[in-house]
mmCIF file of C-alpha atoms in Angstrom:
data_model
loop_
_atom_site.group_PDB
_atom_site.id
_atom_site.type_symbol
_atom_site.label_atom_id
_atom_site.label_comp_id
_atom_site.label_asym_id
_atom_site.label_seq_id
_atom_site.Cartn_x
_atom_site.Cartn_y
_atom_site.Cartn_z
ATOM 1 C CA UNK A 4 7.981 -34.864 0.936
ATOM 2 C CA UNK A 5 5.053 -32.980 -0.223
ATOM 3 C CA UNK A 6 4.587 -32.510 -3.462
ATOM 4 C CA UNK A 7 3.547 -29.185 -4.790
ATOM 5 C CA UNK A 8 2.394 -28.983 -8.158
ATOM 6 C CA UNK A 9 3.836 -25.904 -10.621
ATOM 7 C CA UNK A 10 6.395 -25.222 -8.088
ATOM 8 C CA UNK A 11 8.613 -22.943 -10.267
ATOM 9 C CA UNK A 12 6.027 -20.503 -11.178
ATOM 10 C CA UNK A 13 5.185 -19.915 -7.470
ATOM 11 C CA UNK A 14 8.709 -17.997 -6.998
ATOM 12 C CA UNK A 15 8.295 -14.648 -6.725
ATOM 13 C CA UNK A 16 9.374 -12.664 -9.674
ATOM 14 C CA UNK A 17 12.335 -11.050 -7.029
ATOM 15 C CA UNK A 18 14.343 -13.977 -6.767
ATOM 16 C CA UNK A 19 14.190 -15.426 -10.245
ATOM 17 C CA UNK A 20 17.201 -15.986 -12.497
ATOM 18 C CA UNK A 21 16.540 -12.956 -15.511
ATOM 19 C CA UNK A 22 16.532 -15.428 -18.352
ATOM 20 C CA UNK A 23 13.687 -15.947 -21.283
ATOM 21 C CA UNK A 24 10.453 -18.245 -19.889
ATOM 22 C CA UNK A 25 11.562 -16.740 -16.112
ATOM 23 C CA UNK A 26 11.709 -13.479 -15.316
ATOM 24 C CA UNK A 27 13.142 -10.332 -17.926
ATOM 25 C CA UNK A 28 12.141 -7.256 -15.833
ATOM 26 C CA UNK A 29 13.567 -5.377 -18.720
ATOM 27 C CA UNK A 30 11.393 -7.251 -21.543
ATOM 28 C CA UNK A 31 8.009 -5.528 -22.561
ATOM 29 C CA UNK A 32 6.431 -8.642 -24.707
ATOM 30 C CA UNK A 33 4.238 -7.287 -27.611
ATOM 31 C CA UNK A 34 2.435 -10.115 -27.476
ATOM 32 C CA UNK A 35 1.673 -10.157 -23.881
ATOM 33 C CA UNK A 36 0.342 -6.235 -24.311
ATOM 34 C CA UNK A 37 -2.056 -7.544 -27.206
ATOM 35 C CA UNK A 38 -3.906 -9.784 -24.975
ATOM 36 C CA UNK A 39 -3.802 -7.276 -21.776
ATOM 37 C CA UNK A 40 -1.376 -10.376 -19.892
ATOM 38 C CA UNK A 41 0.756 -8.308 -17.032
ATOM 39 C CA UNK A 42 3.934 -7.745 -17.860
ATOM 40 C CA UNK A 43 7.064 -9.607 -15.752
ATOM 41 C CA UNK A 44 7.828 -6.564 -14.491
ATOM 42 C CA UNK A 45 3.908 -5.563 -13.568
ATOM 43 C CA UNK A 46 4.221 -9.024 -11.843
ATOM 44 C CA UNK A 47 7.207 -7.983 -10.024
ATOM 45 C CA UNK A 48 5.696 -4.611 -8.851
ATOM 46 C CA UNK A 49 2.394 -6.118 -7.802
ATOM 47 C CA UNK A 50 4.171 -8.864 -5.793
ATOM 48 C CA UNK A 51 6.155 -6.163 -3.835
ATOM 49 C CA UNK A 52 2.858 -4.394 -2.809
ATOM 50 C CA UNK A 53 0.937 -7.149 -1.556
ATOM 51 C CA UNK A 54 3.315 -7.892 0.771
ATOM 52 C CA UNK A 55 4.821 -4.337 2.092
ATOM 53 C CA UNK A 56 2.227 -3.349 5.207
ATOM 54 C CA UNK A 57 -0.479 -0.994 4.534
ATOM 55 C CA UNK A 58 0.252 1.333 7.354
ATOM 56 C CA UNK A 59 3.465 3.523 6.945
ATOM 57 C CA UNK A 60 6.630 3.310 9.436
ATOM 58 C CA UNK A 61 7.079 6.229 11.886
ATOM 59 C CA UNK A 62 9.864 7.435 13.604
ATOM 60 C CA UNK A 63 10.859 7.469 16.514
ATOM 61 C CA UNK A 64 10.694 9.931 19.729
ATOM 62 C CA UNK A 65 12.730 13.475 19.676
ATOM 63 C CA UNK A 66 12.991 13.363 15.179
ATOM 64 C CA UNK A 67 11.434 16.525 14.046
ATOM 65 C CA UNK A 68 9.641 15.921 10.452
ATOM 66 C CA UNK A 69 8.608 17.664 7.270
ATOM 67 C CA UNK A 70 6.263 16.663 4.632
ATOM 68 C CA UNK A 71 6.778 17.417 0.934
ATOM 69 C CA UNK A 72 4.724 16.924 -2.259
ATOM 70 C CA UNK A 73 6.555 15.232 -5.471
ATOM 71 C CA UNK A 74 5.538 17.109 -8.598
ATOM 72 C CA UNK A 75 5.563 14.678 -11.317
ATOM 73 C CA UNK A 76 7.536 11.138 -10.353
ATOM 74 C CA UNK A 77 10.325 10.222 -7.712
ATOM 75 C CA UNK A 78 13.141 7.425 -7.792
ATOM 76 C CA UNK A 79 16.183 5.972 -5.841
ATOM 77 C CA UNK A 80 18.150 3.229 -7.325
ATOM 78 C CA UNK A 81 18.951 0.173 -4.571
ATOM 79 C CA UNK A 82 21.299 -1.520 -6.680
ATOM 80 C CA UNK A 83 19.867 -4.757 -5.148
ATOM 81 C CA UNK A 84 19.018 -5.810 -8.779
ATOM 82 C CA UNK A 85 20.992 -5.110 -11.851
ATOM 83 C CA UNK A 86 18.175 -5.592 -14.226
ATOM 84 C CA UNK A 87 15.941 -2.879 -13.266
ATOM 85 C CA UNK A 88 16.227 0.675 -11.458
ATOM 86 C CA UNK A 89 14.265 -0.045 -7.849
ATOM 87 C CA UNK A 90 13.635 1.949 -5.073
ATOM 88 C CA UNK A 91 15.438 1.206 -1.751
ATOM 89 C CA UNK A 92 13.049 -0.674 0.560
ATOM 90 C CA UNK A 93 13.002 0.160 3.893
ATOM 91 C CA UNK A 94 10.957 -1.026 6.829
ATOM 92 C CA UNK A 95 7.694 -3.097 6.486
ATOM 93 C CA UNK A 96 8.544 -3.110 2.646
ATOM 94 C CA UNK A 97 8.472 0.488 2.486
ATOM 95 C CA UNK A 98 10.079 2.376 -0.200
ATOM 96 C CA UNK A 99 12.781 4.677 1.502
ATOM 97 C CA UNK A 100 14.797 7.907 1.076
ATOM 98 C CA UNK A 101 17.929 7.164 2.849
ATOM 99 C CA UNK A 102 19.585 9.490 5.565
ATOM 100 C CA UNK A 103 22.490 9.326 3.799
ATOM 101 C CA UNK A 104 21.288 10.372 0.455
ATOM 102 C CA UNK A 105 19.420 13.115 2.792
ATOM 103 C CA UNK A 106 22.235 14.282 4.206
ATOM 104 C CA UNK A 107 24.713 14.701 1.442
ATOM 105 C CA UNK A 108 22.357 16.777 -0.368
ATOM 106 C CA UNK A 109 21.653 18.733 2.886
ATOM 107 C CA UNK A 110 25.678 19.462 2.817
ATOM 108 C CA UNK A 111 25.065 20.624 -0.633
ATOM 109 C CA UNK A 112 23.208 23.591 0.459
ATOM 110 C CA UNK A 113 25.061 24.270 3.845
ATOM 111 C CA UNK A 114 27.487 27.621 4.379
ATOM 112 C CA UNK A 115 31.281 25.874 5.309
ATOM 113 C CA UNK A 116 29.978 27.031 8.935
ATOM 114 C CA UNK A 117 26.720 25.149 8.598
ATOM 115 C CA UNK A 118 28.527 21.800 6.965
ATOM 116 C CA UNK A 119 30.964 21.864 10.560
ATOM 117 C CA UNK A 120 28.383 21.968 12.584
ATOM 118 C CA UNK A 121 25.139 19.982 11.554
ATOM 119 C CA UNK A 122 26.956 17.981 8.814
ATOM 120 C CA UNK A 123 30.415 17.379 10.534
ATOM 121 C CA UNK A 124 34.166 18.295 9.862
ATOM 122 C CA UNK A 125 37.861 16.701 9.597
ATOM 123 C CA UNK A 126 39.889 16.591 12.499
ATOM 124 C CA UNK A 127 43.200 17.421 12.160
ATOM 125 C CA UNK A 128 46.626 16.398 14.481
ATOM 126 C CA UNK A 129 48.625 19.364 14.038
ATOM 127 C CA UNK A 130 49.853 19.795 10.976
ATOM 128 C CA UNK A 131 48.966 16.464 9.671
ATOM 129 C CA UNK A 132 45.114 15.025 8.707
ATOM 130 C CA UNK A 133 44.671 11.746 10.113
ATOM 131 C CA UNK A 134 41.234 11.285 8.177
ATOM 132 C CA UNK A 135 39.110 11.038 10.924
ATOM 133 C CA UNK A 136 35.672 12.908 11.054
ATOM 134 C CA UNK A 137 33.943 14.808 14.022
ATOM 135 C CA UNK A 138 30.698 14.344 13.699
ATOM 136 C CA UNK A 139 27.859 16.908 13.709
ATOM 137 C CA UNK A 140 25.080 17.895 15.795
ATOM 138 C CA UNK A 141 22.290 16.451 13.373
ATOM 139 C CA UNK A 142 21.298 12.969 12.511
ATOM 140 C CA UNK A 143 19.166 11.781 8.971
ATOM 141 C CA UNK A 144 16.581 9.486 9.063
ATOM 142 C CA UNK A 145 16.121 9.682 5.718
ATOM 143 C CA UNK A 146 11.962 9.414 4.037
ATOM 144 C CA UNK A 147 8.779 7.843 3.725
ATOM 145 C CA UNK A 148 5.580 7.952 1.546
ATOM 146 C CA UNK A 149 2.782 9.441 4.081
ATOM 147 C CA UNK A 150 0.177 6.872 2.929
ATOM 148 C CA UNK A 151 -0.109 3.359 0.864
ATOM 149 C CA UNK A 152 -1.411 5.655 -2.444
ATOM 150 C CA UNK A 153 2.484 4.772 -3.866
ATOM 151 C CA UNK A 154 1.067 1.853 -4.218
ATOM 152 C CA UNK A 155 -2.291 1.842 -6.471
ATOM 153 C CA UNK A 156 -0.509 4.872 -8.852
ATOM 154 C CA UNK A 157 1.899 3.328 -11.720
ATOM 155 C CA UNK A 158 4.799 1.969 -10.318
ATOM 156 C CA UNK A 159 6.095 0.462 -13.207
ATOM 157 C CA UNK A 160 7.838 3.372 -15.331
ATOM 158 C CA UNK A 161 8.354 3.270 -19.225
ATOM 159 C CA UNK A 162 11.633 4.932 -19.839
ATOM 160 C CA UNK A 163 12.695 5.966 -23.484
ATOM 161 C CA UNK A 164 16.610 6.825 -23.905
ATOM 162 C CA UNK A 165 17.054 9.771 -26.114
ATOM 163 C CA UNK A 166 20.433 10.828 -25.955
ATOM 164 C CA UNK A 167 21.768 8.210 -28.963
ATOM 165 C CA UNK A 168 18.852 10.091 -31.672
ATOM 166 C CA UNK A 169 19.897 13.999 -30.264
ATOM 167 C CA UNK A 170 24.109 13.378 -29.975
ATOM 168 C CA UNK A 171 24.910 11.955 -33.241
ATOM 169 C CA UNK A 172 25.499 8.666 -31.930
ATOM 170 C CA UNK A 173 25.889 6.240 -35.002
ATOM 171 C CA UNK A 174 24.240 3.156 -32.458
ATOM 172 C CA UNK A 175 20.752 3.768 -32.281
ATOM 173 C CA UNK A 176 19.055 2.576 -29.833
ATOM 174 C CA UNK A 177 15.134 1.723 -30.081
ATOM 175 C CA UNK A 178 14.271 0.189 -26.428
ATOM 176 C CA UNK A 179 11.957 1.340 -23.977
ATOM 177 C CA UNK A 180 13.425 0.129 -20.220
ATOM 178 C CA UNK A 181 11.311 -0.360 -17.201
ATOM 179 C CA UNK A 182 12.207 0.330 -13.847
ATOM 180 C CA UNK A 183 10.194 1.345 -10.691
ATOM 181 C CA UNK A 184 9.599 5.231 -9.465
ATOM 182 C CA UNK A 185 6.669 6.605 -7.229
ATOM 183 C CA UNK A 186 4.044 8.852 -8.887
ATOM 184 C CA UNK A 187 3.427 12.016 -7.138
ATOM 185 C CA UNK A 188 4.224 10.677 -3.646
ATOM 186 C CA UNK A 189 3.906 12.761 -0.424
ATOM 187 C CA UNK A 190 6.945 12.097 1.530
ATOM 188 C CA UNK A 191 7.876 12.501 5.721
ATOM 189 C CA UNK A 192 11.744 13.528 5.888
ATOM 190 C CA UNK A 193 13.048 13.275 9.662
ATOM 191 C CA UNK A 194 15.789 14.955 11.483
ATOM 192 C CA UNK A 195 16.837 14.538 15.019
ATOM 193 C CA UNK A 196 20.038 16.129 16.967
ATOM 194 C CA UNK A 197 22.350 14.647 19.663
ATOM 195 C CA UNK A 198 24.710 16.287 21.920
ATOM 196 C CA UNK A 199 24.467 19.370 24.252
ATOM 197 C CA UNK A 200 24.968 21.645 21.115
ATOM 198 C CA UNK A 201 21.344 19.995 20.329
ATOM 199 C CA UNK A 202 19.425 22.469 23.126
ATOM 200 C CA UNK A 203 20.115 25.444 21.490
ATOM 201 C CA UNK A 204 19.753 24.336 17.628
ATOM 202 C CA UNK A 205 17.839 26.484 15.011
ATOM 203 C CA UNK A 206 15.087 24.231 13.935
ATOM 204 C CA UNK A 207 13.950 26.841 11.621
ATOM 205 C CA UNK A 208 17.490 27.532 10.065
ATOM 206 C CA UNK A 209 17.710 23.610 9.796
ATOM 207 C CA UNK A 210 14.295 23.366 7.679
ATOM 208 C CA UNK A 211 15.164 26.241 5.783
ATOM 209 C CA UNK A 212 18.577 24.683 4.885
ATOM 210 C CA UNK A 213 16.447 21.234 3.801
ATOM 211 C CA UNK A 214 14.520 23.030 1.731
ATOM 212 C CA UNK A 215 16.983 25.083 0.078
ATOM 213 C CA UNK A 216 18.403 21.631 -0.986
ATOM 214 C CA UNK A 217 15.560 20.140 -1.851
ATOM 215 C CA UNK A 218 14.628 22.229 -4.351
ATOM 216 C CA UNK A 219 17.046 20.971 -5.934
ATOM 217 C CA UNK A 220 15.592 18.010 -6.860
ATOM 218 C CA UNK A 221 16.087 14.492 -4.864
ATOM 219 C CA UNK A 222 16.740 10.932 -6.293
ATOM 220 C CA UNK A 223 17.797 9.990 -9.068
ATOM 221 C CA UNK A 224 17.447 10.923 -12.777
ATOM 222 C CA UNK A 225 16.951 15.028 -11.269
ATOM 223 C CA UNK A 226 18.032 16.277 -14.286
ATOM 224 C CA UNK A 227 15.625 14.567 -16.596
ATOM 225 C CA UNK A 228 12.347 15.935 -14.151
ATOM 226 C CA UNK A 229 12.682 13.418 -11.404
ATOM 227 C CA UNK A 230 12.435 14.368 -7.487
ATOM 228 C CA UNK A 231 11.038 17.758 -8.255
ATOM 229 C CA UNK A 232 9.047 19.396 -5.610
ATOM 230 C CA UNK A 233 6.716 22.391 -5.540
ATOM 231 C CA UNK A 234 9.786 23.882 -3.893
ATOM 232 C CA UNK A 235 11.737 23.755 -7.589
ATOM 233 C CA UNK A 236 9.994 26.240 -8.346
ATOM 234 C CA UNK A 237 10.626 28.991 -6.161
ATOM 235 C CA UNK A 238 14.420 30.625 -6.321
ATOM 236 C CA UNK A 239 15.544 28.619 -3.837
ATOM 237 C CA UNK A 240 17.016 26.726 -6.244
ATOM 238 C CA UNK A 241 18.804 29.397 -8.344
ATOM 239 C CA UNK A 242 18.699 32.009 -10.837
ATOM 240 C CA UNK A 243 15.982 31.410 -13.173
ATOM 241 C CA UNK A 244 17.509 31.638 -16.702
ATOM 242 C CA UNK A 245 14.294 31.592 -19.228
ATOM 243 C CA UNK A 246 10.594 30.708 -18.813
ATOM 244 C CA UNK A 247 7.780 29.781 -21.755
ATOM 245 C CA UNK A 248 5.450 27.917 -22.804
ATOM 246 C CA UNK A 249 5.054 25.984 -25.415
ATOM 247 C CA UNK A 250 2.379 24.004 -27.746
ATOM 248 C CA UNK A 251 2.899 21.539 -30.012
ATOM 249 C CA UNK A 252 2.013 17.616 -31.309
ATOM 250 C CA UNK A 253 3.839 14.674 -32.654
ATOM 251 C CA UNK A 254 4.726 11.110 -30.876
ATOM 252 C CA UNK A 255 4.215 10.719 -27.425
ATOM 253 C CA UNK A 256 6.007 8.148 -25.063
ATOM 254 C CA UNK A 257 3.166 5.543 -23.290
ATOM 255 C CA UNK A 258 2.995 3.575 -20.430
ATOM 256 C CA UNK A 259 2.182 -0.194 -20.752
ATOM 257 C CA UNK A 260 -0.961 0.386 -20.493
ATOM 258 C CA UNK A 261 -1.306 2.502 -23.529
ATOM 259 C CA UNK A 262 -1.949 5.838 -21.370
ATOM 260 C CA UNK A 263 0.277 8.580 -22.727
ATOM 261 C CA UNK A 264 2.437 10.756 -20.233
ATOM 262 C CA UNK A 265 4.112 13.659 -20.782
ATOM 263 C CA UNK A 266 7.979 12.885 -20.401
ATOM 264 C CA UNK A 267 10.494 15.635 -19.119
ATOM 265 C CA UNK A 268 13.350 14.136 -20.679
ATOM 266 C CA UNK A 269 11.915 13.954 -24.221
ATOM 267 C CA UNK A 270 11.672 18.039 -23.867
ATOM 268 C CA UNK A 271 15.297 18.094 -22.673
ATOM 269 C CA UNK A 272 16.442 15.916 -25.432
ATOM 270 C CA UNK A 273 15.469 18.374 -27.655
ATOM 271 C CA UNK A 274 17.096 21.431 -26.369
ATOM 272 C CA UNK A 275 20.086 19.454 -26.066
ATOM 273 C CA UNK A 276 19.990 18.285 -29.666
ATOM 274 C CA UNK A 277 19.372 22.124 -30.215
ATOM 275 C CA UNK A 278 22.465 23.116 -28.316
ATOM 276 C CA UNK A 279 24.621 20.497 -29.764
ATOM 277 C CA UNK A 280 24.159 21.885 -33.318
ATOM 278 C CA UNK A 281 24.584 25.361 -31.938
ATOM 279 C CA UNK A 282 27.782 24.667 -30.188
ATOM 280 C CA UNK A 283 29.307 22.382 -33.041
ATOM 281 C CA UNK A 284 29.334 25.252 -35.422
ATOM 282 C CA UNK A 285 31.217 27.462 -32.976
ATOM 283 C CA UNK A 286 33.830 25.434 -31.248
ATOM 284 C CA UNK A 287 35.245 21.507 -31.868
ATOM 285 C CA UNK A 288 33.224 18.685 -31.415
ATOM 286 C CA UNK A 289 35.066 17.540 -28.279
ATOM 287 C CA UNK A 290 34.199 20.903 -26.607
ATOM 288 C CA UNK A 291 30.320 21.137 -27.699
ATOM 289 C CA UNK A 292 30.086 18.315 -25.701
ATOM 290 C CA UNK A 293 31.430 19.205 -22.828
ATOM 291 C CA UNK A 294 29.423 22.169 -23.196
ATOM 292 C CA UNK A 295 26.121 19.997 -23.688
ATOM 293 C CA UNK A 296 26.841 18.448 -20.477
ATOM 294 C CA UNK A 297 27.496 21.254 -18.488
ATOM 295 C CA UNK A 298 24.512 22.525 -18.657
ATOM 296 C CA UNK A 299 22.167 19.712 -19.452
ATOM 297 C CA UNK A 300 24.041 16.750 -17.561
ATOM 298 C CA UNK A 301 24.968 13.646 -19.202
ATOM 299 C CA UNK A 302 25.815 10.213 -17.883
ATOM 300 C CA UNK A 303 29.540 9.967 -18.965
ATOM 301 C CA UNK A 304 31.932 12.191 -16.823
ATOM 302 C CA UNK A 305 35.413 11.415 -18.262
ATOM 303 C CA UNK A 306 36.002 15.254 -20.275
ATOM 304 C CA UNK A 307 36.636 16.827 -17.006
ATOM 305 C CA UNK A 308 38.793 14.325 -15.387
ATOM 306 C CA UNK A 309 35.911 11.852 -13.649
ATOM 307 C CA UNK A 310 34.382 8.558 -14.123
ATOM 308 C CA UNK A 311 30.748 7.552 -15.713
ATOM 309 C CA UNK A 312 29.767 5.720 -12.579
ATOM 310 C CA UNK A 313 27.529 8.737 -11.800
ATOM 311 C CA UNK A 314 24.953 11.100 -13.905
ATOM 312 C CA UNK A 315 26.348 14.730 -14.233
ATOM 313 C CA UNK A 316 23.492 16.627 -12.599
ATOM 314 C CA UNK A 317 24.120 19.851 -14.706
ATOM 315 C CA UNK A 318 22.917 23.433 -14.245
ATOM 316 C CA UNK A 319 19.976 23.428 -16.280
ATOM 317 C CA UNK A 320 16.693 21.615 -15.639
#
């Protein structure tokens, strides 16, 4: 057998057990960021990148593509690692937007006409519904970055949780959490269509539709300025409800490398802070909340009935 010294430490930082001396994605040592020493997590990120190819994937024959710019930062949680939000990976290490995720947010902007047709309906025996689905006319391939520039711009994202110091939470909570998004990527979205209702299909009415939902916002963590495109801003995505601009100084969140960035959610914290305190000296506590989370989104759904497995998106953002 040969023997190779330092063995452990030549495991990549993607399969090691998340314990101290090993790999803590979610760990920012103080003393590490003293001495300019990467990060686990850095380690992690660079790791990926030096082995995903340098060219991007393309698809295949008969998909019809747009390309859209990413205003500020862009992320998609894999759930391949419970220590750290990561994007899905696709093919040749890629980081990926998948079809699915593509087409239930396409559904979200669809007419019940449009949804039957590109999206797909229930069928239904006679009186009964059997469950089954027909599908529709259109197939998602889901997204890419158009180049390798995801990969030199910060991929290692510095979140701080505000909702604890702006709810009147009694825990709170200090941390700053890591996890992965894309800076300002440029992303390809494909389409194709099957079937002989294909032929005659409104490409333009189909784009228009993707749009529509994309302004939206894609990804995760919409509400709190992620997946924003230039298309946000336009009233595709709905009635605008107040616009200003504002100036002002005090603490500023930072990356690891000491860079400050402006942070979306640290503005929204503070409006809903705002609106709590509004709200609570108009109605009960219970129902400023619900309130609060209407319109700002929250990550715990159980006042109207759901579960906190996903983020309310809200109606502001």
């Amino acid at each position: 057998m040969v023997n190779i010294p330092d063995l452990t430490n030549k495991i990549p930082m993607l399969f090691r057990a998340q314990t101290a001396g090993r790999c803590q994605l979610q760990r920012i040592d103080p003393e590490r960021s003293k001495s300019r020493e990467k990060q686990d997590v850095e380690l992690w990120a660079s790791e990926w990148v030096e082995k995903a190819y340098p060219d991007p994937p393309e698809f295949g024959a008969g998909v019809q593509t747009r390309t859209h710019e990413i205003n500020w930062r862009f992320v998609t949680d894999s759930g391949q690692d419970d220590s750290i939000i990561c994007p899905v990976i696709g093919a040749y290490g890629w980081p990926f937007y998948p079809g699915s995720s593509m087409k239930g947010i396409f559904r979200s902007a669809c007419t019940p006409e449009q949804k039957a047709l590109y999206c797909g309906r229930e069928v239904k025996n006679g009186d009964s519904n059997n469950g089954d689905m027909e599908p529709g006319i259109l197939r998602f391939h889901g997204g890419y970055p158009t180049s390798n520039e995801w990969q030199e711009e910060n991929l290692v994202d510095i979140v701080h949780p505000q909702q604890d110091w702006q709810v009147g939470s009694s825990q709170k909570s200090r941390s700053a959490f890591a996890l992965i998004s894309l800076y300002q990527p440029e992303l390809v979205f494909g389409i194709s269509a099957i079937g002989t209702a294909a032929k005659n299909i409104n490409w333009d009415e189909v784009w228009e539709i993707w749009e529509r939902a994309l302004a939206k916002g894609i990804g995760c963590r919409v509400s709190c300025g992620y997946g924003q495109s230039g298309l946000s801003k336009g009233t595709s995505q709905g009635q605008l409800l107040y616009s200003c601009q504002l100036k002002g100084q005090g603490m500023a969140a930072k990356l690891l490398n000491g860079d400050g960035e402006f942070r979306p959610n640290i503005f929204r914290a503070g409006i809903r802070g705002h609106a709590l305190r509004i709200f609570g000296g108009l109605t009960t506590g219970e129902q400023a909340k619900q309130l609060v989370e209407t319109l700002f989104g929250g990550g715990d759904g159980s006042w109207h009935g759901g579960t906190a497995e996903h983020e309310l998106p809200g109606i502001v953002v």
